[in-house]
Coordinates of C-alpha atoms in Angstrom, one line a residue:
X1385 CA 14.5 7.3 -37.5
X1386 CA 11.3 9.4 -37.6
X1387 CA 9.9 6.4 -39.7
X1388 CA 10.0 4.2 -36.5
X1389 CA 9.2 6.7 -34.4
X1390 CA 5.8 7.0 -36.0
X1391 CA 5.3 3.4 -36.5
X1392 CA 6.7 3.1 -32.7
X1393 CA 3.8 5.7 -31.8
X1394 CA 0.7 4.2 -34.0
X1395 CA 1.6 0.6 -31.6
X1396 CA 1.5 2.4 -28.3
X1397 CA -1.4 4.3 -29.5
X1398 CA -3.1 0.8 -30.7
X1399 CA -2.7 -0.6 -27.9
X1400 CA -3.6 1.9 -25.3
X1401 CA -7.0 1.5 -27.5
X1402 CA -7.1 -2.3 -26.9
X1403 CA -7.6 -2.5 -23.1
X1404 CA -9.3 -5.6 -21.3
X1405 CA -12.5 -4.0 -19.4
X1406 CA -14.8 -6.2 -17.2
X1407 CA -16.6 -6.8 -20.4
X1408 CA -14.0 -9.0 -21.1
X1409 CA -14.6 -11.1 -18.8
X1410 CA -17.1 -13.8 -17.4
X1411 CA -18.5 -15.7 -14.5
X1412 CA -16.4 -19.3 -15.5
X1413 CA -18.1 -21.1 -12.2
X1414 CA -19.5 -20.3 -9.3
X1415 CA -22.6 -21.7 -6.8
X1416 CA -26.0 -20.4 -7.5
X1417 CA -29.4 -19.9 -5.4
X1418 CA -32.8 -19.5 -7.5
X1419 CA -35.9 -18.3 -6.1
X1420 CA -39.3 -17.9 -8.5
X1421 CA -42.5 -19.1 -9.6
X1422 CA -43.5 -22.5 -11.1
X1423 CA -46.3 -23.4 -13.8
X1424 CA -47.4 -27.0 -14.0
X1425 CA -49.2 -28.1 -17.9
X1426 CA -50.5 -31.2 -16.7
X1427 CA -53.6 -30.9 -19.8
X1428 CA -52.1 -34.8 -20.9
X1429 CA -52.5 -33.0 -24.7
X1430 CA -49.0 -33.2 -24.7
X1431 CA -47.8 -29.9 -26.8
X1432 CA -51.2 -29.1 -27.8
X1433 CA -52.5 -25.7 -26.6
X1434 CA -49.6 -25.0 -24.9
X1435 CA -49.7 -21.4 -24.1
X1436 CA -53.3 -22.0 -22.5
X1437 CA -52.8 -20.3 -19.5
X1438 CA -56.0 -20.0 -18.2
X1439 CA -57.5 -23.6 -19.4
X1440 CA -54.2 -25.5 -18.7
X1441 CA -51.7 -23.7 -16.6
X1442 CA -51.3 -24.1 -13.0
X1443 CA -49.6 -21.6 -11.0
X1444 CA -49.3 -19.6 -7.4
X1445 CA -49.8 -16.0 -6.6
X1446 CA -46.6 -16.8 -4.6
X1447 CA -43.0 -17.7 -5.1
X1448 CA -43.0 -21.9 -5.3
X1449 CA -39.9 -23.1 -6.3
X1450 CA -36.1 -23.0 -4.8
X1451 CA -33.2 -23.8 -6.4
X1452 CA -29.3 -24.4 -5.5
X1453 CA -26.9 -26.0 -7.7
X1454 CA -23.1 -25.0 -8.8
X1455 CA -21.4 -24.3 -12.0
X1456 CA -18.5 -25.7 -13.1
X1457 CA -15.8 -24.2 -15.8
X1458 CA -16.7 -27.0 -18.7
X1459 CA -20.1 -25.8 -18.9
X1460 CA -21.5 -29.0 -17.1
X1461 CA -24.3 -27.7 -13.9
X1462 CA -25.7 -29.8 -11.2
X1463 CA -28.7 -28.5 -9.3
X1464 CA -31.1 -29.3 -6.5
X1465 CA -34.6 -28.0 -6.8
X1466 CA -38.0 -28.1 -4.7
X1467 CA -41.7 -27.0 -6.4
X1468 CA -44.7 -26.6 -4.7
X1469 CA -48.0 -25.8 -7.0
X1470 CA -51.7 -26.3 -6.6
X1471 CA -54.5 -28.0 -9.3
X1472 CA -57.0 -25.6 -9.1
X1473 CA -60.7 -26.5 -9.9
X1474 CA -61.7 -25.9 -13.6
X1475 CA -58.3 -26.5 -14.8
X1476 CA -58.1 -28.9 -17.4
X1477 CA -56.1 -32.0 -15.9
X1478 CA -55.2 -35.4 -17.5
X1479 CA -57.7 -34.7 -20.3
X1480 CA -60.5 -33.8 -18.1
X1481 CA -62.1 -30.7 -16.1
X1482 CA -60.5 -30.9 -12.4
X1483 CA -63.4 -30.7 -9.9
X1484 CA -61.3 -31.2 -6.8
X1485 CA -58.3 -28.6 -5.8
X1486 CA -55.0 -31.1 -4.9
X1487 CA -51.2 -30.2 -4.1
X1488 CA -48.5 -30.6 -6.2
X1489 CA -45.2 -31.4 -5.1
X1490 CA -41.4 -31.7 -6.9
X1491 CA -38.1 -32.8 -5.6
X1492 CA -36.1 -32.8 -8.9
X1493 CA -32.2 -33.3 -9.8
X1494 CA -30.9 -32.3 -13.0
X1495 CA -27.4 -31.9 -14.7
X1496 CA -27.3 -29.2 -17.7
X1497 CA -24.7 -27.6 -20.2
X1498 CA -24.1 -24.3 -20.8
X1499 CA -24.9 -24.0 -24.5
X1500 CA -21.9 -20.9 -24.8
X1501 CA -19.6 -23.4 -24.7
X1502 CA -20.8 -24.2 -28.2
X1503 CA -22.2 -21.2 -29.7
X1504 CA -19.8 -18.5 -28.6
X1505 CA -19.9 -16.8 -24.7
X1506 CA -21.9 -14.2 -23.7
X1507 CA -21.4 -12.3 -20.0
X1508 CA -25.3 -11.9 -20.3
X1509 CA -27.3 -14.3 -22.0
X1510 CA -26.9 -18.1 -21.2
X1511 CA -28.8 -20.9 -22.7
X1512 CA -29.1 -24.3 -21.7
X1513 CA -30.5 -27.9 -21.5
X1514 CA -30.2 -30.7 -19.0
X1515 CA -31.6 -33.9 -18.2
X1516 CA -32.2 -35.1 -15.0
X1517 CA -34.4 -37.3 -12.4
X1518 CA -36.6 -36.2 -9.4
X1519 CA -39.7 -37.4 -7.4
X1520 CA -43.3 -35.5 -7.7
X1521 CA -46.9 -36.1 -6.1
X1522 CA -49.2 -34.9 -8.7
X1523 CA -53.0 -35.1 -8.8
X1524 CA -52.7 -37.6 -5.9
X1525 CA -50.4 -39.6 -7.7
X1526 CA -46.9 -40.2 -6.5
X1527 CA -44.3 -40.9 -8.8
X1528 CA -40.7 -40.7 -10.2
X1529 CA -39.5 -39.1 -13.0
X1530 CA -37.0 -38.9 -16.0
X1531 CA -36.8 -35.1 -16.6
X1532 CA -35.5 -32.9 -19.6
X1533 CA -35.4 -29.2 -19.4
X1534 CA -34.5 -26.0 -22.2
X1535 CA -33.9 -22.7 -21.0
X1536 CA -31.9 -19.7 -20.7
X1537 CA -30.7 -17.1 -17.8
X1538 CA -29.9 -13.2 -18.5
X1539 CA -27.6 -11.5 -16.6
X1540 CA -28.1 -7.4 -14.9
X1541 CA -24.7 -7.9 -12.9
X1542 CA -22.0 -10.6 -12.2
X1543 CA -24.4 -11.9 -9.2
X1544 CA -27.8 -10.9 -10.4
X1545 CA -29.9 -12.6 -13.4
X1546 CA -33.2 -13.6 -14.6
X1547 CA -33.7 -18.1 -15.1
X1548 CA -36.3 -19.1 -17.5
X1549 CA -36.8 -22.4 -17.9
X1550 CA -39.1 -25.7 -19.2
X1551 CA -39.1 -29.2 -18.6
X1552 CA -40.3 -32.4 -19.4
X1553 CA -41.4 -34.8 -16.5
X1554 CA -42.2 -38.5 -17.5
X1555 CA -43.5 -40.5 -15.1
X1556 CA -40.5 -43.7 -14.4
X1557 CA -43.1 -46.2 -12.2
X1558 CA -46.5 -45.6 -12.1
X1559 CA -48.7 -46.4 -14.8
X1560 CA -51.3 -44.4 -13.7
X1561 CA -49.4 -40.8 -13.3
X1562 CA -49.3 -39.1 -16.2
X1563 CA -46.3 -37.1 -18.1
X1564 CA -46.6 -33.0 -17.8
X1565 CA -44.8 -30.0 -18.6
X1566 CA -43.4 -27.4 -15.6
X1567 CA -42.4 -24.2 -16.4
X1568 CA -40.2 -22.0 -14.3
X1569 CA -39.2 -18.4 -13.8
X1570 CA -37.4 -16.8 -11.2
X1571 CA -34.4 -14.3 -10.1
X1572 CA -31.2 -16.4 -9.6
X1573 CA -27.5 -15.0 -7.0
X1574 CA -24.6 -16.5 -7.7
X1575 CA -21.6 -16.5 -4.9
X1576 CA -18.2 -18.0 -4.7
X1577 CA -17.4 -16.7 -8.7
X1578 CA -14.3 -17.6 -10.8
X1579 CA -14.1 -15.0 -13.5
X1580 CA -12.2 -15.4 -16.1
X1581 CA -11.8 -14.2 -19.9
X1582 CA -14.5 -14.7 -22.5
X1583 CA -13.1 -15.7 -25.8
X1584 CA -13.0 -12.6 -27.4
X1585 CA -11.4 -11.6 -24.3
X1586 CA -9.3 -14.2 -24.9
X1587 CA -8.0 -13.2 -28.4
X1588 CA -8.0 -9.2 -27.4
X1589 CA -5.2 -9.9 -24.9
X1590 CA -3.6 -12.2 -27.4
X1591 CA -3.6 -9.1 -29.7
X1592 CA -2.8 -6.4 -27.2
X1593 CA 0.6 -9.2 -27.0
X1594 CA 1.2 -8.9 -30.2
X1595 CA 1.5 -5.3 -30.5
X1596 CA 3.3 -5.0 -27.2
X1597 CA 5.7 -7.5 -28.9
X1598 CA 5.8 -5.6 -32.0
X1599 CA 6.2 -2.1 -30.1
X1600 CA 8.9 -4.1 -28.3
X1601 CA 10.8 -4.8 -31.5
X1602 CA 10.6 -1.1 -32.9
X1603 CA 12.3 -0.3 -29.7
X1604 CA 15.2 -2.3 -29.7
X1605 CA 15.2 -0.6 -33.4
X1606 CA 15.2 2.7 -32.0
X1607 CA 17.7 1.6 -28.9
X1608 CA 20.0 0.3 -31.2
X1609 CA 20.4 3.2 -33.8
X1610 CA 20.8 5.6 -30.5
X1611 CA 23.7 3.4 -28.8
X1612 CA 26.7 4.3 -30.7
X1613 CA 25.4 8.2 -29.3
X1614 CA 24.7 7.2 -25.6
X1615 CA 28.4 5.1 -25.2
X1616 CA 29.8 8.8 -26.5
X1617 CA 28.1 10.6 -24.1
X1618 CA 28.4 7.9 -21.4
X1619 CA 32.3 8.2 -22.3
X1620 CA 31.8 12.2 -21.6
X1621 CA 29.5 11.4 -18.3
X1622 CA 32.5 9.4 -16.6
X1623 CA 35.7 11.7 -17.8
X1624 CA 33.5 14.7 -15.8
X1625 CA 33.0 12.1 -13.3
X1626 CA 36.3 11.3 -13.1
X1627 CA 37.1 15.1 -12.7
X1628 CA 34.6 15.5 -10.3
X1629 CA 36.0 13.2 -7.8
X1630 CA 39.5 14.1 -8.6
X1631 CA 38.1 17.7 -7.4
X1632 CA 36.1 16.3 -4.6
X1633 CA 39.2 14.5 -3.7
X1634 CA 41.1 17.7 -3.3
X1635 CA 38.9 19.4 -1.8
X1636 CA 38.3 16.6 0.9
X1637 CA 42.0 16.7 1.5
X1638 CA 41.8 20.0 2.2
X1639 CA 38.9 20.2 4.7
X1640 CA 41.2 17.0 6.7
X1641 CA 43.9 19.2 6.3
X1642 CA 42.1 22.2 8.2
X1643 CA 40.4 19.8 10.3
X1644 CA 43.7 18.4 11.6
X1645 CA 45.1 22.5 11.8
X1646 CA 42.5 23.1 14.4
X1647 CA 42.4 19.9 16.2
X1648 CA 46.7 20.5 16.6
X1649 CA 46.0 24.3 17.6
X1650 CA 43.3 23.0 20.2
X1651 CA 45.9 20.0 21.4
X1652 CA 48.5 23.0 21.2
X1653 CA 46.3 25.5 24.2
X1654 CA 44.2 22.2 25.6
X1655 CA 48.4 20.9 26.7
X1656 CA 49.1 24.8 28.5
X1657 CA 46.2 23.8 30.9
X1658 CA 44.5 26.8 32.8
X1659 CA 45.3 29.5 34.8
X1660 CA 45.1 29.9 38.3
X1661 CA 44.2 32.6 40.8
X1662 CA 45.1 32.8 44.9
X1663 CA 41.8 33.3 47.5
X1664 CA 40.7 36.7 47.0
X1665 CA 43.4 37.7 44.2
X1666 CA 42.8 38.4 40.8
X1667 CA 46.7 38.9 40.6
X1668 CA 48.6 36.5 38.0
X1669 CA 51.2 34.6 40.1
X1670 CA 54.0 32.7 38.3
X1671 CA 52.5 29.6 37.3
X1672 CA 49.6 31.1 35.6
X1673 CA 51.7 33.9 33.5
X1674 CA 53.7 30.7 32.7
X1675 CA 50.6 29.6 31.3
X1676 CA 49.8 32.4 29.2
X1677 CA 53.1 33.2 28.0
X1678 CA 52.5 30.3 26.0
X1679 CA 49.0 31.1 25.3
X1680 CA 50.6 34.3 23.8
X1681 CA 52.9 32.5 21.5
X1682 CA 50.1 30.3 20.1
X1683 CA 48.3 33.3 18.9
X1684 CA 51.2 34.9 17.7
X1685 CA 52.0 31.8 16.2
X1686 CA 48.4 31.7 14.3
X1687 CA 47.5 35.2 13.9
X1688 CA 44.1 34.3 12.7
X1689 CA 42.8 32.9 15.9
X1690 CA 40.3 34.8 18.1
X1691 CA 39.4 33.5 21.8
X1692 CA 37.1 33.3 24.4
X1693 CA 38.6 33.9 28.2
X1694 CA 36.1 32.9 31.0
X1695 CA 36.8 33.6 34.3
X1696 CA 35.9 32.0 37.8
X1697 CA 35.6 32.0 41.5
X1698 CA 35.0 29.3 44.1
X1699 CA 32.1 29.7 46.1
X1700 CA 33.7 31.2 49.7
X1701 CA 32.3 34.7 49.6
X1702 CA 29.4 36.1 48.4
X1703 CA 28.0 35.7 44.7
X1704 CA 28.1 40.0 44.5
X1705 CA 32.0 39.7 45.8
X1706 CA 32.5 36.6 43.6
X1707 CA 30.8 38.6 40.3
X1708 CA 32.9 41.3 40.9
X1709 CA 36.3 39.2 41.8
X1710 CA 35.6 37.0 38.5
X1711 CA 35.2 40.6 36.7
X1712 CA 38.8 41.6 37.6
X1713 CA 40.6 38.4 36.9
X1714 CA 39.0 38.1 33.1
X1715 CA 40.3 41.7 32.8
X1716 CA 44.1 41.0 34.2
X1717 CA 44.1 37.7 32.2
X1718 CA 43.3 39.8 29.0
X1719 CA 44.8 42.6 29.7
X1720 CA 47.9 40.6 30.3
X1721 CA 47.9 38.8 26.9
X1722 CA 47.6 42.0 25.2
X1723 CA 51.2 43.4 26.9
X1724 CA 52.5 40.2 25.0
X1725 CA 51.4 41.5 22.1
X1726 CA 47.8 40.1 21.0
X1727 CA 45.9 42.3 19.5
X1728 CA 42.7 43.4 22.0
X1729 CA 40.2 42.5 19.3
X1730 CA 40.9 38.7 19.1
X1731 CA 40.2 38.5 22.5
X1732 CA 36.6 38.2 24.2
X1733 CA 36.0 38.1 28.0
X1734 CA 33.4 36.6 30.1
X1735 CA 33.2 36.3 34.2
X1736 CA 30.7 33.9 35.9
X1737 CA 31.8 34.6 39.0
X1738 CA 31.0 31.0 41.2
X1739 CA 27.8 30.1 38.6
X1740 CA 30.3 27.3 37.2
X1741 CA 32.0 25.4 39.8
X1742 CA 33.9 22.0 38.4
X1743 CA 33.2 19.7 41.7
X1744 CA 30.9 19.6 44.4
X1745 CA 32.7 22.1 46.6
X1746 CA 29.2 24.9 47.2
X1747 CA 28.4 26.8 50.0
X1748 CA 26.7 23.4 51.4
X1749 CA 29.7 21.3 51.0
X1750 CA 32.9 21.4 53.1
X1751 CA 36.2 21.1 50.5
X1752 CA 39.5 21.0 51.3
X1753 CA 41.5 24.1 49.8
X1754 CA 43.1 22.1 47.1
X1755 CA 39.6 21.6 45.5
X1756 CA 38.3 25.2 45.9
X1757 CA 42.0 25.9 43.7
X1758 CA 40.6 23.8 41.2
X1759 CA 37.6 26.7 40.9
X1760 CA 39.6 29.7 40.4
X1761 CA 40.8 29.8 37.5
X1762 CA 40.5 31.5 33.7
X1763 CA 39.7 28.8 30.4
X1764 CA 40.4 29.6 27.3
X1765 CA 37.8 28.6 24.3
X1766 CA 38.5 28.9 20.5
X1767 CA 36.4 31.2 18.4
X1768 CA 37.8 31.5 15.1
X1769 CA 40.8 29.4 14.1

């Protein structure tokens, strides 16, 4: 057990080691704008002094060449570029000194491969070749060409790299134009990226598999050799659950039990209805001692049952006469309960006087007397059952 433990722990630790980062991926195609400079080697000594930059090299102070092209996932690259350079006087052009200053113009095509396809990918440095075709006006010859171009681009970011390049231009149609070399350098965006994982990426997530598969199998190891325990103390779990919810049970029986006690008791004083007082009395008269005669045997009946007695006027009189006449019938209501034997302490009192008529019979409102009867009267509310 501790044996797979370990081995379980030397995985996870493995493979929380072997995470994919962004180094792990690349740019797999995307569009791409290039701005930069140009160099035009038009000398016509083919290769020969062919870093003479200041015999044989035209260039401007000035960006002069544009580029746009897009980038697909097989490493294949179309692109559209424009150049714009100068033959300046003393240059050596064609095999001679140039004595007159001319424009030099390029419209080229070109389709290249991403040499990472074949030497291994890199999320920084890309080299490349192409071929391609394009028109250019050179030394006031106009002329089209069969292009072929080497270079490389290095990458600061996902979006931002460096593009060095050189190409071959041979003239297609002119016999007078001659072949020449441009060179080109220049900072290069790309926009609307796929990414996705370079090959060592690749086979680090194929290993982080692996282990995860192998930490997988070390833990149905583990999960096996603990299941005979867990079904004994699942077994245990559910016998206390069962006893839990037998007690629950019980106990919920109970509380419905008490529940219906008190809603019976409640039925039991709700059924005796209220008692009743005559205009200006606070004297019990028949019907109302009927009433709490009954009231009396209820409490007797469930000695553990306190009340609340509230007494009430109807609004004929003043509210002073009406506090004080509410006053006298809570105190005969209670005092009569107690003569039948309740005990004075299960029993509180209080009046309202005409605060809490039951109709619209006020001091505004004309009633007949059978609704100012219905707002004499003493309730009866449960405290404690």
């Amino acid at each position: 057990m501790v044996l797979l433990l370990c081995v379980s722990f030397n995985l996870l630790q493995a493979q929380e080691e072997l995470q994919l980062t962004e180094k792990d991926s690349i740019v797999k195609s995307s569009w791409m704008f290039g701005l930069g400079y140009n160099i035009v080697d038009d000398s016509g000594d083919v290769f020969h002094e062919l870093f003479s930059f200041g015999k044989q090299w035209n260039t401007l102070a000035y960006p002069s060449r544009i580029s746009i092209g897009r980038y697909f996932k097989s490493g294949i690259g179309v692109e559209a570029i424009g150049s714009y350079n100068k033959y300046k006087v003393g240059k050596f052009i064609d095999g001679r000194t140039n004595l007159e200053e001319t424009d030099y113009y390029g419209l080229d095509a070109r389709l290249t491969y991403d040499l990472n396809k074949l030497i291994g990918e890199t999320g920084w440095f890309d080299p490349y070749i192409g071929v391609g075709a394009g028109y250019t006006e050179a030394n006031n010859e106009s002329r089209a060409t069969y292009n072929a171009v080497v270079g490389f681009r290095t990458w600061f970011s996902d979006r931002i790299g460096l593009d060095f390049s050189s190409s071959g231009k041979w003239a297609a149609n002119n016999d007078n134009a001659t072949n020449h070399l441009q060179h080109a350098a220049g900072v290069v965006y790309q926009f609307g990226i796929e990414k996705g994982l370079s090959k060592k990426g690749e086979a680090k997530l194929a290993l982080i598999e692996e282990m995860a598969e192998k930490r997988q199998k070390e833990q149905d190891s583990i999960a096996s050799v603990q299941r005979e325990k867990e079904q004994a103390a699942l077994a245990a779990r559910l016998a206390k659950e069962r006893e839990e919810a037998s007690l629950a049970a019980a106990e919920k029986a109970k509380v419905d039990a008490e529940k219906k006690r008190e809603l019976n008791i409640k039925r039991e004083i709700d059924a005796l209805g209220l008692a009743y007082f005559d205009l200006n009395s606070s004297y019990l008269n028949t019907k109302s001692k009927k009433v709490l005669d009954g009231l009396a045997l209820v409490l007797q009946k469930h000695i553990e049952l306190e009340l609340k007695i509230s007494s009430y006027t109807d609004s004929r009189g003043t509210s002073k006469y009406n506090n004080w006449l509410s006053e006298r019938r809570v105190n005969r209501t209670k005092e009569y309960l107690v003569k039948k034997g309740v005990d004075v302490s299960r029993l509180q009192t209080e009046a309202y006087g005409e605060t809490h008529l039951l109709n619209e019979c006020d001091d505004n409102t004309y009633c007949e007397e059978e609704k100012h009867q219905e707002n004499r009267r003493s309730e009866f509310l449960i405290t404690k059952f």
